[in-house]
GROMACS .gro file of C-alpha atoms in nm:
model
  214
    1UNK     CA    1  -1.842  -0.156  -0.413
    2UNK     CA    2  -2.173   0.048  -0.507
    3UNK     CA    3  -2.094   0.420  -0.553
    4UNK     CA    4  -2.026   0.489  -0.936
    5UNK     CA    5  -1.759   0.703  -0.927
    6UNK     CA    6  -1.551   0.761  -1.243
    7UNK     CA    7  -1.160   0.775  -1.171
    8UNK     CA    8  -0.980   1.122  -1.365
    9UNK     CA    9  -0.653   0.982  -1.381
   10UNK     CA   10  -0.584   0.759  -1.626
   11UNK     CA   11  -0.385   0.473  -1.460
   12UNK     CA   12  -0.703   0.477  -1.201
   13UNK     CA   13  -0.944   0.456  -1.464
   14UNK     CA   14  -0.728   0.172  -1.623
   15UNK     CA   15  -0.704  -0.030  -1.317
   16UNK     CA   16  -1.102   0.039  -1.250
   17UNK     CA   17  -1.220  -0.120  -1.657
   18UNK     CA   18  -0.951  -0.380  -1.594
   19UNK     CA   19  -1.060  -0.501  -1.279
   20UNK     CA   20  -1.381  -0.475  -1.415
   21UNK     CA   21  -1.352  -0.691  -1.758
   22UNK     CA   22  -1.077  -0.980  -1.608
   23UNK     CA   23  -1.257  -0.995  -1.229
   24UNK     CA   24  -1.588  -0.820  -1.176
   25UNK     CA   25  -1.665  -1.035  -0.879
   26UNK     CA   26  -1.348  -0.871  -0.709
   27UNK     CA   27  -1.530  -0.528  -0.673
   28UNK     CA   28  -1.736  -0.684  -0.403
   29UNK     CA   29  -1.414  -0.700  -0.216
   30UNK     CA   30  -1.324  -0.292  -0.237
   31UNK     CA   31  -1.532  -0.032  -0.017
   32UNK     CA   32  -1.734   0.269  -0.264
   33UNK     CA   33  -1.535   0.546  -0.295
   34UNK     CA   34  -1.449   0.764  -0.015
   35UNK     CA   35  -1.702   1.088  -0.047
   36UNK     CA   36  -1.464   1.483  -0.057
   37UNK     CA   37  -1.598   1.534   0.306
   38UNK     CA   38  -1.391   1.241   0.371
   39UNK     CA   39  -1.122   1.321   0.173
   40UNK     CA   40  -1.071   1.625   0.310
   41UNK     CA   41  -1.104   1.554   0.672
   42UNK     CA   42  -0.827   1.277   0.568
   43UNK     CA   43  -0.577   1.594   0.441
   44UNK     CA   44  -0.625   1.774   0.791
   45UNK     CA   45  -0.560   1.512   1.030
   46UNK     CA   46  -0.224   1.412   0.800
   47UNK     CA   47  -0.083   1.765   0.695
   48UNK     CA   48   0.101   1.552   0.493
   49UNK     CA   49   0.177   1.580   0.104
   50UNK     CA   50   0.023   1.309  -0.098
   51UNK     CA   51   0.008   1.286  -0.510
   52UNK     CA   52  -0.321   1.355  -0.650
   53UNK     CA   53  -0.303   1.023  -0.812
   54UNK     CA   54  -0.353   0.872  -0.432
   55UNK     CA   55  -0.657   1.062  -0.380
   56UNK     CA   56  -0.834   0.969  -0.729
   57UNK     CA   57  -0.749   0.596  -0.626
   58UNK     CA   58  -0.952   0.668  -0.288
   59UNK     CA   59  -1.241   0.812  -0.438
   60UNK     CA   60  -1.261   0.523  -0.666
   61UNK     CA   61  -1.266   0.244  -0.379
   62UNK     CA   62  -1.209   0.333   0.042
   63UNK     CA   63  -0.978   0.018   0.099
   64UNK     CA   64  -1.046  -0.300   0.119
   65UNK     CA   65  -1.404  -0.436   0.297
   66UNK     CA   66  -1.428  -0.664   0.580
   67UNK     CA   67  -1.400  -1.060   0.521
   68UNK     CA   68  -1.494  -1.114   0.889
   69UNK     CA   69  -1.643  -0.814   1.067
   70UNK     CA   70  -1.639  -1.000   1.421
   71UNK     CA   71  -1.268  -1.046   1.396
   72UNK     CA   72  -1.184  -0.741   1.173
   73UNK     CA   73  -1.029  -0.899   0.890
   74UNK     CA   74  -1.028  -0.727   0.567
   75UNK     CA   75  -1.023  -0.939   0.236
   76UNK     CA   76  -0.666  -0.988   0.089
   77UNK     CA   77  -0.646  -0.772  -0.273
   78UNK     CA   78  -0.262  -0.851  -0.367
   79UNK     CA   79  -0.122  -1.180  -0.272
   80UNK     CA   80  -0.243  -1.188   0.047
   81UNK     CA   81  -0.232  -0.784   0.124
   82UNK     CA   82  -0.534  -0.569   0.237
   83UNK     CA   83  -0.610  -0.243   0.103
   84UNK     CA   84  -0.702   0.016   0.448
   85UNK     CA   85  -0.925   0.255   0.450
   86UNK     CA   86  -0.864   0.637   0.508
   87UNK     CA   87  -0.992   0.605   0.857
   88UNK     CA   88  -0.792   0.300   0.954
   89UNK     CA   89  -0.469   0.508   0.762
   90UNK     CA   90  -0.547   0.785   1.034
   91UNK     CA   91  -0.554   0.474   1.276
   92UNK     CA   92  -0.225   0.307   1.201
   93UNK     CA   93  -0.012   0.606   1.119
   94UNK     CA   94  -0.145   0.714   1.475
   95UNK     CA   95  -0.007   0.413   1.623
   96UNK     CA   96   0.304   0.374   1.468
   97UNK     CA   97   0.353   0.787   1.557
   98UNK     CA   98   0.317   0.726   1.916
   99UNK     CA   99   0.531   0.401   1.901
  100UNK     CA  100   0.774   0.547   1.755
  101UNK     CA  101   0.777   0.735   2.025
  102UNK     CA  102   0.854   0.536   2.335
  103UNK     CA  103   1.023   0.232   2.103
  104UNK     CA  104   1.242   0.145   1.844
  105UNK     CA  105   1.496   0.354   2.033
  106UNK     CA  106   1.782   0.078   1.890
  107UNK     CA  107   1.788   0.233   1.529
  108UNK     CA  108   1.883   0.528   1.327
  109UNK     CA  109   1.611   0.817   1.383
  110UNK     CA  110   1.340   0.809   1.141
  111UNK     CA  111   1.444   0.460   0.967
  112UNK     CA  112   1.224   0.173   1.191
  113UNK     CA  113   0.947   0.400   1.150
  114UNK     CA  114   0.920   0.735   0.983
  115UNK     CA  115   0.604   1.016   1.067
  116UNK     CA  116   0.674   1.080   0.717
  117UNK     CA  117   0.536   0.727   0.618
  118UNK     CA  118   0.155   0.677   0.543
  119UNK     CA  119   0.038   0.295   0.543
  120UNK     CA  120  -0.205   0.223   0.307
  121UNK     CA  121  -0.185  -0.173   0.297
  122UNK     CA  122  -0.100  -0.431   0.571
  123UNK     CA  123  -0.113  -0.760   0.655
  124UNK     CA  124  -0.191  -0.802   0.983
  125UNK     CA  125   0.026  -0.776   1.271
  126UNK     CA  126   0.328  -0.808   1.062
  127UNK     CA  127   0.372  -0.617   0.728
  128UNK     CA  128   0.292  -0.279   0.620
  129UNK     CA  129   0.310  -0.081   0.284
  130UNK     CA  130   0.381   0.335   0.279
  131UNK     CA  131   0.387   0.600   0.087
  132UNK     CA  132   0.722   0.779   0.209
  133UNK     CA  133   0.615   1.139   0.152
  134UNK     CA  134   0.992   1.253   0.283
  135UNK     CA  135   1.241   1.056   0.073
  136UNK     CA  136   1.384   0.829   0.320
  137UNK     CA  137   1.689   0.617   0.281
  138UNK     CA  138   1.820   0.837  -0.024
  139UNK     CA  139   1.520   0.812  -0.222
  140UNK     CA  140   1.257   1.045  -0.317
  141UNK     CA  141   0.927   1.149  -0.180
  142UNK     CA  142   0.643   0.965  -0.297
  143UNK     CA  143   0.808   0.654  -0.336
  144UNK     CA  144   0.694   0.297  -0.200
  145UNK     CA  145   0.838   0.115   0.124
  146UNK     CA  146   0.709  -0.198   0.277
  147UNK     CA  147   0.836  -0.359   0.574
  148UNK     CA  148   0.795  -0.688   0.774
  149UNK     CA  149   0.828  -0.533   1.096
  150UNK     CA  150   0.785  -0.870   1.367
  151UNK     CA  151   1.108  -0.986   1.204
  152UNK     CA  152   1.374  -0.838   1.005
  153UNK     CA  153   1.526  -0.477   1.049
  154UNK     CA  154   1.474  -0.439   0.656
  155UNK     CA  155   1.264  -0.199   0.441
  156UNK     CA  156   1.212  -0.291   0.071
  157UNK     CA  157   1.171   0.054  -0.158
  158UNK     CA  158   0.944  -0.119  -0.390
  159UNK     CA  159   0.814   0.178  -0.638
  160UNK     CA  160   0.962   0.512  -0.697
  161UNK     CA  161   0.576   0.627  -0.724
  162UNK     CA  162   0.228   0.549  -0.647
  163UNK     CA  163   0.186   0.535  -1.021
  164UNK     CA  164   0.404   0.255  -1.033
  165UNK     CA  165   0.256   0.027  -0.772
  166UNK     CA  166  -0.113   0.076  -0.984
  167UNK     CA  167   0.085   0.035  -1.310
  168UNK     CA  168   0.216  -0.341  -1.109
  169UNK     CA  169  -0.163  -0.383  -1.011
  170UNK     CA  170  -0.288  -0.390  -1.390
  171UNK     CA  171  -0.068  -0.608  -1.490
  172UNK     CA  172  -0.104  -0.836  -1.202
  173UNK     CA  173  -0.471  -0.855  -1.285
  174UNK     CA  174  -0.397  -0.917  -1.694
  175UNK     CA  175  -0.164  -1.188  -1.578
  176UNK     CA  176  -0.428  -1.367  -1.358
  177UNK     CA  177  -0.215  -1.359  -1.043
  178UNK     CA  178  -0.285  -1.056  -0.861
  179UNK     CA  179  -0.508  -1.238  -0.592
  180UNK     CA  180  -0.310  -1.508  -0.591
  181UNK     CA  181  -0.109  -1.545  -0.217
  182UNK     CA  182   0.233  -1.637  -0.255
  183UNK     CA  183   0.229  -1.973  -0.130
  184UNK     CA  184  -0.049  -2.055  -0.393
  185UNK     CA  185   0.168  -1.949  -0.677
  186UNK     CA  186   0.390  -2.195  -0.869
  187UNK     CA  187   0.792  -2.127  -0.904
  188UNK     CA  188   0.782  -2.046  -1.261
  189UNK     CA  189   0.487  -1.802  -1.228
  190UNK     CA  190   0.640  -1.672  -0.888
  191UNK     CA  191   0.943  -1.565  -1.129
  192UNK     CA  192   0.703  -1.417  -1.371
  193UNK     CA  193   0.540  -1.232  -1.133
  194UNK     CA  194   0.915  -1.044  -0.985
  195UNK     CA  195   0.982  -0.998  -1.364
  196UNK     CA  196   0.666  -0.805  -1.415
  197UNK     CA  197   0.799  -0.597  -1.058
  198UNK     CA  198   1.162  -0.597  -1.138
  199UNK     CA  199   1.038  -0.432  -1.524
  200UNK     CA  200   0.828  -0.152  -1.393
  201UNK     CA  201   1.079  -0.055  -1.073
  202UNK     CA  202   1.432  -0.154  -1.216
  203UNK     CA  203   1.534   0.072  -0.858
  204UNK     CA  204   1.389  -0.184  -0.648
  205UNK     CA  205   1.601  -0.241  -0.343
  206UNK     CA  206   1.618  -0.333  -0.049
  207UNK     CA  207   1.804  -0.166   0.278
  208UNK     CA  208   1.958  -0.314   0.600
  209UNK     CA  209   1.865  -0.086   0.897
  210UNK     CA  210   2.189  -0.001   1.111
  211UNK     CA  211   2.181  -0.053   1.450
  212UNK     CA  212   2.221   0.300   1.646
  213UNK     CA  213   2.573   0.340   1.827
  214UNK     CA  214   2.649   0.422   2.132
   0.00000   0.00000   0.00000
């Protein structure tokens, strides 16, 4: 990360000093900011309805930057999870679109996969993390699925907001096990970590998709 740009919310400009005074190494691991061209070009291809807190995040740091350009890996940021960038956003949410298309025909409408769902972190070729900008599942817009979709017909609504995951982030990083991957992390501190989750998102919960009837 080499473009100085100064966050105007205040979680992102938490998370930025933060990052900065436990981990300052870890910046090398975030793209610069994304410029307003960028931004902005993002908004039209989406027509979707993002928080403002979202876009402040973005212009601090583009996603996550490559660990292994050859095989397009991106370095992990949160046990084990890569942050994308607004282009490879446009990318996935593209994909899962047209998938959703042609696939996933055994479920309830809209619940395998939602247009109303914009990844923004993923492990490859078997997790994802959305903003649901609909409400899905009885919730509200803005709030925070993530899904292992190679094996179980579960979503996890992880944060009511965007606000909340960064809120997680900081104190992930003050507890010295954001970048940590799960199998690296003792029991005990495993349980500290879901108590930290579990504190800031007491509606954390998790739903079991329903097979479509005939």
């Amino acid at each position: 990360m080499e473009k100085d740009v100064q966050p105007q919310t205040t979680l992102v400009c938490t998370l930025a000093e933060t990052l900065n005074r436990c981990y300052p190494d870890a910046l090398n691991l975030l793209n610069p900011g994304a410029s307003e061209p960028e931004i902005e070009l993002f908004k039209t291809r989406l027509q979707r309805e993002l928080p403002e807190i979202f876009y402040d995040f973005y212009r601090w740091c583009n996603g996550s930057s490559y660990e292994n350009l050859e095989n397009n890996w991106l370095f992990p940021i949160e046990h084990g999870r890569s942050l994308l960038s607004l282009e490879a956003i446009v990318k996935q949410k593209k994909f899962w679109d047209e998938e959703s298309k042609v696939n996933f025909q055994e479920w309830q409408p809209g619940e395998y996969w939602n247009e109303a769902w914009i990844p923004f972190m993923a492990i490859d070729d078997w997790w994802l993390r959305v903003v649901d900008t609909q409400g899905c599942f009885g919730g509200i817009p803005g709030q925070i699925i993530s899904f292992d979709y190679k094996n179980y017909p579960f979503r996890s609504i992880e944060y009511d907001t965007f606000d909340k995951w960064l809120e997680t982030v900081i104190l992930k990083i003050e507890s010295d096990c954001l970048f940590k991957e799960f199998h690296e992390i003792p029991f005990e501190e495993e349980k500290d970590i879901f108590a930290i989750e579990k504190r800031i998102n007491p509606n954390r919960r998790s739903i079991e998709l329903e097979p479509r009837t005939a």
